[in-house]
CSV table of C-alpha atoms and ligand atoms in Angstrom, one decimal:
chain,number,residue,atom,x,y,z
A,6,UNK,CA,0.0,0.0,0.0
A,7,UNK,CA,1.2,3.5,-0.9
A,8,UNK,CA,2.2,5.7,2.0
A,9,UNK,CA,-0.2,8.4,0.9
A,10,UNK,CA,-3.4,8.2,-1.2
A,11,UNK,CA,-4.3,11.5,-2.8
A,12,UNK,CA,-7.4,12.4,-4.9
A,13,UNK,CA,-6.3,13.9,-8.2
A,14,UNK,CA,-8.9,16.1,-9.9
A,15,UNK,CA,-7.4,17.0,-13.3
A,16,UNK,CA,-10.2,19.5,-14.1
A,17,UNK,CA,-10.6,20.9,-17.7
A,18,UNK,CA,-9.0,23.5,-20.0
A,19,UNK,CA,-5.3,23.4,-19.2
A,20,UNK,CA,-6.0,21.4,-16.1
A,21,UNK,CA,-5.1,17.9,-17.5
A,22,UNK,CA,-1.8,19.2,-19.0
A,23,UNK,CA,-0.6,21.0,-15.9
A,24,UNK,CA,-1.6,18.2,-13.5
A,25,UNK,CA,0.2,15.7,-15.7
A,26,UNK,CA,3.3,17.9,-15.5
A,27,UNK,CA,2.9,18.2,-11.7
A,28,UNK,CA,2.4,14.5,-11.2
A,29,UNK,CA,5.5,13.6,-13.2
A,30,UNK,CA,7.6,16.0,-11.1
A,31,UNK,CA,6.2,14.7,-7.8
A,32,UNK,CA,6.7,11.1,-8.9
A,33,UNK,CA,10.3,11.8,-9.9
A,34,UNK,CA,11.1,12.7,-6.3
A,35,UNK,CA,10.3,9.0,-5.4
A,36,UNK,CA,7.7,10.0,-2.9
A,37,UNK,CA,5.2,7.2,-2.3
A,38,UNK,CA,1.8,8.5,-3.5
A,39,UNK,CA,-1.1,6.6,-5.0
A,40,UNK,CA,-3.3,9.0,-7.1
A,41,UNK,CA,-7.1,8.4,-7.0
A,42,UNK,CA,-8.3,10.1,-10.2
A,43,UNK,CA,-11.7,11.8,-9.8
A,44,UNK,CA,-13.1,13.8,-12.7
A,45,UNK,CA,-15.2,16.9,-12.3
A,46,UNK,CA,-16.4,19.7,-14.6
A,47,UNK,CA,-18.6,20.1,-17.6
A,48,UNK,CA,-17.3,17.0,-19.4
A,49,UNK,CA,-18.8,14.7,-16.7
A,50,UNK,CA,-22.2,16.3,-16.9
A,51,UNK,CA,-23.6,13.9,-19.5
A,52,UNK,CA,-22.5,10.8,-17.5
A,53,UNK,CA,-23.5,11.9,-14.0
A,54,UNK,CA,-26.0,14.8,-14.5
A,55,UNK,CA,-23.8,17.1,-12.4
A,56,UNK,CA,-20.3,18.6,-12.8
A,57,UNK,CA,-19.4,17.6,-9.3
A,58,UNK,CA,-20.5,13.9,-8.8
A,59,UNK,CA,-20.8,12.6,-5.2
A,60,UNK,CA,-18.0,10.1,-5.7
A,61,UNK,CA,-15.5,13.0,-6.2
A,62,UNK,CA,-16.5,14.5,-2.8
A,63,UNK,CA,-16.4,11.1,-1.2
A,64,UNK,CA,-12.9,10.4,-2.6
A,65,UNK,CA,-11.6,13.6,-1.0
A,66,UNK,CA,-13.5,12.8,2.3
A,67,UNK,CA,-11.8,9.4,2.4
A,68,UNK,CA,-8.3,10.4,1.5
A,69,UNK,CA,-8.4,13.8,3.3
A,70,UNK,CA,-6.0,15.3,0.7
A,71,UNK,CA,-6.7,16.2,-2.9
A,72,UNK,CA,-4.9,18.2,-5.6
A,73,UNK,CA,-6.8,19.6,-8.5
A,74,UNK,CA,-6.4,21.5,-11.8
A,75,UNK,CA,-8.7,24.3,-12.6
A,76,UNK,CA,-12.3,23.7,-13.6
A,77,UNK,CA,-14.2,26.1,-16.0
A,78,UNK,CA,-17.3,27.8,-14.7
A,79,UNK,CA,-19.8,29.0,-17.4
A,80,UNK,CA,-20.3,32.8,-17.0
A,81,UNK,CA,-23.8,34.1,-16.1
A,82,UNK,CA,-25.7,31.0,-17.0
A,83,UNK,CA,-25.3,27.2,-16.4
A,84,UNK,CA,-24.0,25.5,-13.3
A,85,UNK,CA,-22.4,27.2,-10.3
A,86,UNK,CA,-18.7,26.9,-9.8
A,87,UNK,CA,-17.5,23.3,-9.1
A,88,UNK,CA,-14.6,24.9,-7.1
A,89,UNK,CA,-17.0,26.8,-4.9
A,90,UNK,CA,-19.3,23.8,-4.5
A,91,UNK,CA,-16.3,21.6,-3.4
A,92,UNK,CA,-15.2,24.1,-0.9
A,93,UNK,CA,-18.7,24.3,0.5
A,94,UNK,CA,-19.3,20.6,0.6
A,95,UNK,CA,-16.1,19.9,2.5
A,96,UNK,CA,-16.3,23.1,4.6
A,97,UNK,CA,-12.8,24.1,3.4
A,98,UNK,CA,-13.0,27.4,5.1
A,99,UNK,CA,-9.4,28.6,4.5
A,100,UNK,CA,-8.0,29.5,1.1
A,101,UNK,CA,-4.3,30.0,1.7
A,102,UNK,CA,-2.3,31.6,-1.1
A,103,UNK,CA,1.4,32.3,-0.5
A,104,UNK,CA,3.0,34.8,-2.8
A,105,UNK,CA,6.8,34.8,-2.9
A,106,UNK,CA,9.3,36.1,-5.5
A,107,UNK,CA,11.4,33.6,-7.5
A,108,UNK,CA,14.2,35.2,-9.5
A,109,UNK,CA,13.9,34.7,-13.2
A,110,UNK,CA,10.2,35.1,-13.6
A,111,UNK,CA,10.6,38.7,-14.9
A,112,UNK,CA,8.3,39.9,-12.1
A,113,UNK,CA,8.3,43.7,-11.6
A,114,UNK,CA,9.1,43.2,-7.9
A,115,UNK,CA,11.7,41.3,-5.9
A,116,UNK,CA,11.6,40.0,-2.4
A,117,UNK,CA,7.9,39.6,-2.2
A,118,UNK,CA,7.0,37.3,0.6
A,119,UNK,CA,3.4,37.3,1.9
A,120,UNK,CA,0.6,34.9,2.5
A,121,UNK,CA,-3.0,35.6,1.6
A,122,UNK,CA,-5.5,33.9,3.9
A,123,UNK,CA,-8.9,34.2,2.3
A,124,UNK,CA,-12.2,33.1,3.9
A,125,UNK,CA,-13.7,30.5,1.6
A,126,UNK,CA,-17.3,29.8,2.6
A,127,UNK,CA,-19.3,33.0,3.0
A,128,UNK,CA,-19.5,36.6,1.9
A,129,UNK,CA,-20.8,37.4,-1.7
A,130,UNK,CA,-19.6,33.9,-2.7
A,131,UNK,CA,-22.1,32.1,-0.4
A,132,UNK,CA,-24.2,31.6,-3.5
A,133,UNK,CA,-27.3,33.2,-2.0
A,134,UNK,CA,-28.7,35.0,-5.0
A,135,UNK,CA,-32.1,36.2,-6.2
A,136,UNK,CA,-32.7,36.4,-10.0
A,137,UNK,CA,-34.1,39.6,-11.5
A,138,UNK,CA,-37.8,39.3,-12.3
A,139,UNK,CA,-38.5,36.3,-10.1
A,140,UNK,CA,-41.5,36.6,-7.6
A,141,UNK,CA,-39.2,35.8,-4.6
A,142,UNK,CA,-36.9,38.7,-5.7
A,143,UNK,CA,-39.9,41.1,-5.7
A,144,UNK,CA,-40.8,39.8,-2.2
A,145,UNK,CA,-37.3,40.4,-0.9
A,146,UNK,CA,-37.3,43.9,-2.4
A,147,UNK,CA,-40.6,44.6,-0.6
A,148,UNK,CA,-39.3,43.1,2.6
A,149,UNK,CA,-36.3,45.4,2.5
A,150,UNK,CA,-38.5,48.5,1.9
A,151,UNK,CA,-41.1,47.4,4.6
A,152,UNK,CA,-38.2,47.3,7.1
A,153,UNK,CA,-36.9,50.7,6.2
A,154,UNK,CA,-33.6,49.1,5.1
A,155,UNK,CA,-33.5,50.9,1.8
A,156,UNK,CA,-34.9,51.1,-1.7
A,157,UNK,CA,-33.9,48.5,-4.3
A,158,UNK,CA,-34.9,49.1,-7.9
A,159,UNK,CA,-37.6,46.6,-9.0
A,160,UNK,CA,-35.6,45.4,-12.0
A,161,UNK,CA,-32.6,44.3,-9.8
A,162,UNK,CA,-30.9,41.0,-9.3
A,163,UNK,CA,-29.6,40.5,-5.8
A,164,UNK,CA,-26.6,38.7,-4.3
A,165,UNK,CA,-26.4,38.5,-0.5
A,166,UNK,CA,-23.2,39.1,1.5
A,167,UNK,CA,-23.5,37.1,4.7
A,168,UNK,CA,-20.6,37.3,7.2
A,169,UNK,CA,-20.9,35.5,10.5
A,170,UNK,CA,-19.1,35.7,13.8
A,171,UNK,CA,-18.2,32.0,13.6
A,172,UNK,CA,-16.9,32.3,10.0
A,173,UNK,CA,-14.8,35.4,10.8
A,174,UNK,CA,-13.5,34.0,14.1
A,175,UNK,CA,-12.1,30.8,12.6
A,176,UNK,CA,-10.5,32.4,9.6
A,177,UNK,CA,-8.8,35.1,11.6
A,178,UNK,CA,-7.7,32.5,14.2
A,179,UNK,CA,-6.2,30.4,11.4
A,180,UNK,CA,-4.3,33.4,10.1
A,181,UNK,CA,-2.8,34.0,13.6
A,182,UNK,CA,-2.0,30.4,14.2
A,183,UNK,CA,-0.4,30.2,10.7
A,184,UNK,CA,1.7,33.3,11.6
A,185,UNK,CA,2.9,31.7,14.8
A,186,UNK,CA,3.7,28.3,13.3
A,187,UNK,CA,5.6,29.8,10.4
A,188,UNK,CA,7.5,32.6,12.1
A,189,UNK,CA,5.5,35.4,10.6
A,190,UNK,CA,5.4,38.7,12.3
A,191,UNK,CA,2.2,40.5,11.4
A,192,UNK,CA,-1.4,39.8,10.4
A,193,UNK,CA,-3.3,42.5,8.4
A,194,UNK,CA,-7.1,42.2,8.4
A,195,UNK,CA,-8.6,43.7,5.2
A,196,UNK,CA,-12.2,45.1,5.1
A,197,UNK,CA,-14.5,47.9,4.0
A,198,UNK,CA,-16.1,48.3,7.4
A,199,UNK,CA,-16.5,52.1,7.0
A,200,UNK,CA,-19.2,51.4,4.3
A,201,UNK,CA,-20.4,47.8,5.0
A,202,UNK,CA,-21.1,48.2,8.7
A,203,UNK,CA,-23.0,45.0,9.5
A,204,UNK,CA,-21.0,42.6,7.4
A,205,UNK,CA,-17.4,43.9,7.2
A,206,UNK,CA,-18.0,45.8,10.5
A,207,UNK,CA,-18.7,42.5,12.2
A,208,UNK,CA,-15.7,40.9,10.6
A,209,UNK,CA,-13.4,43.7,11.9
A,210,UNK,CA,-14.8,43.6,15.4
A,211,UNK,CA,-14.2,39.8,15.5
A,212,UNK,CA,-10.7,40.3,14.0
A,213,UNK,CA,-9.8,42.8,16.7
A,214,UNK,CA,-11.0,40.5,19.5
A,215,UNK,CA,-9.0,37.5,18.2
A,216,UNK,CA,-6.0,39.7,17.6
A,217,UNK,CA,-6.0,40.7,21.3
A,218,UNK,CA,-5.4,37.1,22.2
A,219,UNK,CA,-2.2,37.1,20.3
A,220,UNK,CA,-0.9,40.5,21.5
A,221,UNK,CA,2.8,40.5,22.1
A,222,UNK,CA,3.3,37.4,19.9
A,223,UNK,CA,2.0,38.5,16.5
A,224,UNK,CA,1.4,42.2,15.4
A,225,UNK,CA,-2.0,43.2,14.1
A,226,UNK,CA,-3.3,45.9,11.9
A,227,UNK,CA,-6.4,46.5,9.8
A,228,UNK,CA,-6.7,48.2,6.5
A,229,UNK,CA,-9.5,49.2,4.1
A,230,UNK,CA,-9.5,47.1,1.0
A,231,UNK,CA,-9.0,50.0,-1.5
A,232,UNK,CA,-6.0,51.3,0.5
A,233,UNK,CA,-4.7,47.8,0.7
A,234,UNK,CA,-4.6,47.6,-3.1
A,235,UNK,CA,-2.6,50.8,-3.3
A,236,UNK,CA,-0.3,49.7,-0.5
A,237,UNK,CA,0.4,46.4,-2.1
A,238,UNK,CA,1.5,48.1,-5.3
A,239,UNK,CA,3.5,50.8,-3.6
A,240,UNK,CA,5.0,49.1,-0.5
A,241,UNK,CA,4.5,45.3,-0.8
A,242,UNK,CA,7.2,44.7,1.8
A,243,UNK,CA,4.8,46.2,4.4
A,244,UNK,CA,2.7,43.0,4.2
A,245,UNK,CA,3.2,39.6,5.9
A,246,UNK,CA,0.0,37.6,6.5
A,247,UNK,CA,-3.2,39.1,5.1
A,248,UNK,CA,-6.6,37.8,6.2
A,249,UNK,CA,-9.6,38.7,4.1
A,250,UNK,CA,-13.3,37.9,3.6
A,251,UNK,CA,-14.0,35.9,0.5
A,252,UNK,CA,-14.4,38.4,-2.3
A,253,UNK,CA,-11.6,40.7,-1.3
A,254,UNK,CA,-9.4,37.7,-0.8
A,255,UNK,CA,-10.1,36.5,-4.4
A,256,UNK,CA,-9.2,39.9,-5.9
A,257,UNK,CA,-6.2,40.6,-3.7
A,258,UNK,CA,-4.7,37.2,-4.3
A,259,UNK,CA,-4.7,37.8,-8.1
A,260,UNK,CA,-3.0,41.2,-7.3
A,261,UNK,CA,-0.4,39.4,-5.3
A,262,UNK,CA,0.0,36.9,-8.1
A,263,UNK,CA,0.8,39.9,-10.3
A,264,UNK,CA,3.5,41.0,-7.9
A,265,UNK,CA,5.3,37.7,-8.3
A,266,UNK,CA,5.1,37.4,-12.1
A,267,UNK,CA,1.6,36.4,-12.9
A,268,UNK,CA,-1.0,33.7,-12.4
A,269,UNK,CA,1.2,31.0,-13.8
A,270,UNK,CA,3.3,31.3,-10.6
A,271,UNK,CA,0.7,31.4,-7.8
A,272,UNK,CA,-0.1,28.2,-5.7
A,273,UNK,CA,-2.9,27.7,-3.3
A,274,UNK,CA,-4.6,25.5,-0.8
A,275,UNK,CA,-8.1,25.1,0.5
A,276,UNK,CA,-8.1,23.8,4.1
A,277,UNK,CA,-10.8,22.6,6.4
A,278,UNK,CA,-10.9,20.9,9.8
A,279,UNK,CA,-10.8,17.5,8.1
A,280,UNK,CA,-9.6,17.8,4.5
A,281,UNK,CA,-7.4,19.9,2.3
A,282,UNK,CA,-7.7,20.5,-1.4
A,283,UNK,CA,-4.7,22.0,-3.1
A,284,UNK,CA,-5.2,24.0,-6.3
A,285,UNK,CA,-3.4,26.9,-8.1
A,286,UNK,CA,-4.9,30.4,-8.1
A,287,UNK,CA,-5.4,30.6,-11.8
A,288,UNK,CA,-8.3,29.2,-13.9
A,289,UNK,CA,-8.5,26.9,-16.8
A,290,UNK,CA,-7.2,29.4,-19.4
A,291,UNK,CA,-9.4,27.8,-22.1
A,292,UNK,CA,-7.6,29.3,-25.0
A,293,UNK,CA,-4.5,27.3,-24.2
A,294,UNK,CA,-6.3,23.9,-23.9
A,295,UNK,CA,-4.4,21.1,-25.4
A,296,UNK,CA,-1.6,23.3,-26.8
A,297,UNK,CA,1.1,22.2,-24.3
A,298,UNK,CA,1.9,25.9,-23.7
A,299,UNK,CA,0.5,26.6,-20.2
A,300,UNK,CA,2.9,27.2,-17.3
A,301,UNK,CA,2.6,24.4,-14.8
A,302,UNK,CA,4.7,26.2,-12.1
A,303,UNK,CA,1.6,27.2,-10.0
A,304,UNK,CA,0.4,23.6,-10.1
A,305,UNK,CA,3.8,22.3,-9.2
A,306,UNK,CA,4.2,24.8,-6.4
A,307,UNK,CA,0.7,23.8,-5.2
A,308,UNK,CA,2.1,20.2,-5.0
A,309,UNK,CA,4.9,21.6,-2.9
A,310,UNK,CA,2.3,22.9,-0.4
A,311,UNK,CA,0.6,19.5,-0.5
A,312,UNK,CA,3.8,17.7,0.1
A,313,UNK,CA,4.5,19.9,3.1
A,314,UNK,CA,1.0,19.2,4.4
A,315,UNK,CA,1.8,15.4,4.0
A,316,UNK,CA,5.0,15.8,6.0
A,317,UNK,CA,7.1,15.1,2.8
A,318,UNK,CA,9.4,18.1,3.5
A,319,UNK,CA,12.4,16.7,1.7
A,320,UNK,CA,10.5,16.1,-1.6
A,321,UNK,CA,8.9,19.6,-1.2
A,322,UNK,CA,12.2,21.3,-0.8
A,323,UNK,CA,13.8,19.4,-3.7
A,324,UNK,CA,11.0,20.4,-6.1
A,325,UNK,CA,11.1,24.1,-5.0
A,326,UNK,CA,14.9,24.2,-5.4
A,327,UNK,CA,14.6,22.6,-8.9
A,328,UNK,CA,11.9,25.1,-10.0
A,329,UNK,CA,14.1,28.0,-8.8
A,330,UNK,CA,17.1,26.7,-10.7
A,331,UNK,CA,15.2,26.2,-14.0
A,332,UNK,CA,13.6,29.7,-13.7
A,333,UNK,CA,16.9,31.3,-12.8
A,334,UNK,CA,18.6,29.7,-15.8
A,335,UNK,CA,15.7,31.1,-17.9
A,336,UNK,CA,16.2,28.8,-21.0
A,337,UNK,CA,13.7,26.0,-20.6
A,338,UNK,CA,10.7,28.1,-19.6
A,339,UNK,CA,7.1,28.5,-20.8
A,340,UNK,CA,5.8,31.3,-23.1
A,341,UNK,CA,4.5,33.5,-20.3
A,342,UNK,CA,7.9,33.6,-18.5
A,343,UNK,CA,9.7,34.2,-21.8
A,344,UNK,CA,7.3,37.0,-22.6
A,345,UNK,CA,7.8,38.8,-19.3
A,346,UNK,CA,11.6,38.3,-19.4
A,347,UNK,CA,12.3,39.2,-23.1
A,348,UNK,CA,9.1,40.8,-24.4
A,349,UNK,CA,8.7,37.9,-26.9
A,350,UNK,CA,7.6,34.2,-26.6
A,351,UNK,CA,10.4,33.1,-28.9
A,352,UNK,CA,12.4,30.2,-27.6
A,353,UNK,CA,9.7,29.2,-25.0
A,354,UNK,CA,9.3,25.4,-24.3
A,355,UNK,CA,6.1,23.6,-23.7
A,356,UNK,CA,4.4,22.5,-20.5
A,357,UNK,CA,5.9,19.0,-20.5
A,358,UNK,CA,9.4,20.1,-21.6
A,359,UNK,CA,9.5,22.6,-18.7
A,360,UNK,CA,8.5,19.7,-16.3
A,361,UNK,CA,11.4,17.6,-17.9
A,362,UNK,CA,13.8,20.5,-17.1
A,363,UNK,CA,12.6,20.5,-13.5
A,364,UNK,CA,12.9,16.7,-13.2
A,365,UNK,CA,16.5,16.9,-14.5
A,366,UNK,CA,17.4,19.2,-11.6
A,367,UNK,CA,15.8,17.2,-8.8
B,1843,NAP,P1,-7.5,32.1,-16.1
B,1843,NAP,O1,-7.9,30.8,-16.6
B,1843,NAP,O2,-6.7,32.2,-14.8
B,1843,NAP,O3,-6.6,32.8,-17.3
B,1843,NAP,C1,-6.5,34.2,-17.5
B,1843,NAP,C2,-5.1,34.4,-18.1
B,1843,NAP,O4,-4.1,34.3,-17.1
B,1843,NAP,C3,-4.7,33.5,-19.2
B,1843,NAP,O5,-5.3,33.9,-20.5
B,1843,NAP,C4,-3.2,33.6,-19.2
B,1843,NAP,O6,-2.9,35.0,-19.7
B,1843,NAP,C5,-2.9,33.7,-17.7
B,1843,NAP,N1,-2.8,32.3,-17.2
B,1843,NAP,C6,-3.6,31.7,-16.3
B,1843,NAP,N2,-3.0,30.5,-16.0
B,1843,NAP,C7,-1.9,30.4,-16.6
B,1843,NAP,C8,-0.9,29.4,-16.7
B,1843,NAP,N3,-0.9,28.3,-16.0
B,1843,NAP,N4,0.2,29.6,-17.5
B,1843,NAP,C9,0.3,30.8,-18.2
B,1843,NAP,N5,-0.6,31.8,-18.2
B,1843,NAP,C10,-1.7,31.6,-17.4
B,1843,NAP,O7,-8.7,33.1,-15.9
B,1843,NAP,P2,-10.1,33.2,-16.7
B,1843,NAP,O8,-9.9,33.2,-18.2
B,1843,NAP,O9,-10.8,34.4,-16.1
B,1843,NAP,O10,-10.9,31.9,-16.2
B,1843,NAP,C11,-11.1,30.8,-17.1
B,1843,NAP,C12,-12.0,29.8,-16.4
B,1843,NAP,O11,-11.4,29.3,-15.2
B,1843,NAP,C13,-13.3,30.4,-15.9
B,1843,NAP,O12,-14.4,29.5,-16.2
B,1843,NAP,C14,-13.2,30.5,-14.4
B,1843,NAP,O13,-14.4,30.5,-13.8
B,1843,NAP,C15,-12.3,29.3,-14.1
B,1843,NAP,N6,-11.5,29.4,-12.9
B,1843,NAP,C16,-11.4,28.3,-12.2
B,1843,NAP,C17,-10.6,28.3,-11.0
B,1843,NAP,C18,-10.4,27.0,-10.3
B,1843,NAP,O14,-10.7,26.0,-10.8
B,1843,NAP,N7,-10.0,27.1,-9.0
B,1843,NAP,C19,-10.0,29.5,-10.6
B,1843,NAP,C20,-10.2,30.7,-11.3
B,1843,NAP,C21,-11.0,30.6,-12.5
B,1843,NAP,P3,-2.3,35.3,-21.2
B,1843,NAP,O15,-3.4,35.0,-22.1
B,1843,NAP,O16,-2.0,36.8,-21.1
B,1843,NAP,O17,-1.1,34.5,-21.4
């Protein structure tokens, strides 16, 4: 029996290509993993009637660890995000996205080293929505007016932004515990509490209470989300661990990915009390599907996070060192890295050739 069994969800778009590259790199370290392949996304709809079949969720529940490629979500119509559904089903309340500079990526900044801790289950992403023109939407609009809470135009669609004490407490506590366990100095809670008094205001109140428990051990500050965006661009070295409600976390983690050279570089993890699902920040980049062009670095660094979680620190460090060497050399790199480094994609290698270059350096 393998030492670890991990659910592997290849996803769609560039997902199958980059997860293949990731798997080859992980296997080349000799780490003992059995992959349980579980497919999710539009391509399984015909067979199972859903993009996220129960057996996929059950596989993650059983193995407790999964790694996935991105899954496409149709815009506006069609099914809701498989990624959001998986996070909800398994109560993966933490979305952890480290952003650290690796020389050779052509990033505009050097020495970036921060961790984004995004709340993953509530806020505007809770999926509580009322469609324009539906009777229940009209009822809600009337309820709001009857309670003197405001006037909503009758032709509106509505998405609710629930933020709870429990949800805020556990995410802020995770950020502080993460900071303590990883030698981080400061936690910044990000919000828009000046405008959204009952949702972000609650979040900030809870964050302050939790922060008081860590006084003297981890520094705390809070910042408004718009000022945070400016601060990240002007003085990214001011940030260490950021903890954010779901929507701001989504946006700011892409901003942080930009600081380190783009989405092709940014790994991530969804963590709950029982299970962890590792996935890169980026999406399925449909236009690159099947072209052997996509950069698998984010997926490979995501595997590094997974290996650390599994206690396979040696394999994790070897992969990280090999990725750094290949990027520093700058020859066998994918189109996006070539483009940021030279302004042209000429001389770029494909997804699998880049993985081969990493394997050669292990
Ligand atoms: P995206 O797939 O992240 O791609 C946006 C752009 O980012 C790409 O066109 C490419 O830019 C660059 N990029 C992303 N990943 C890259 C990689 N591995 N290597 C090189 N460049 C990469 O964002 P999107 O087009 O907004 O989303 C596509 C689909 O993915 C949507 O259906 C969305 O809902 C879904 N999505 C899924 C997840 C998930 O599964 N967790 C997360 C986010 C989005 P250039 O064209 O400039 O090279």
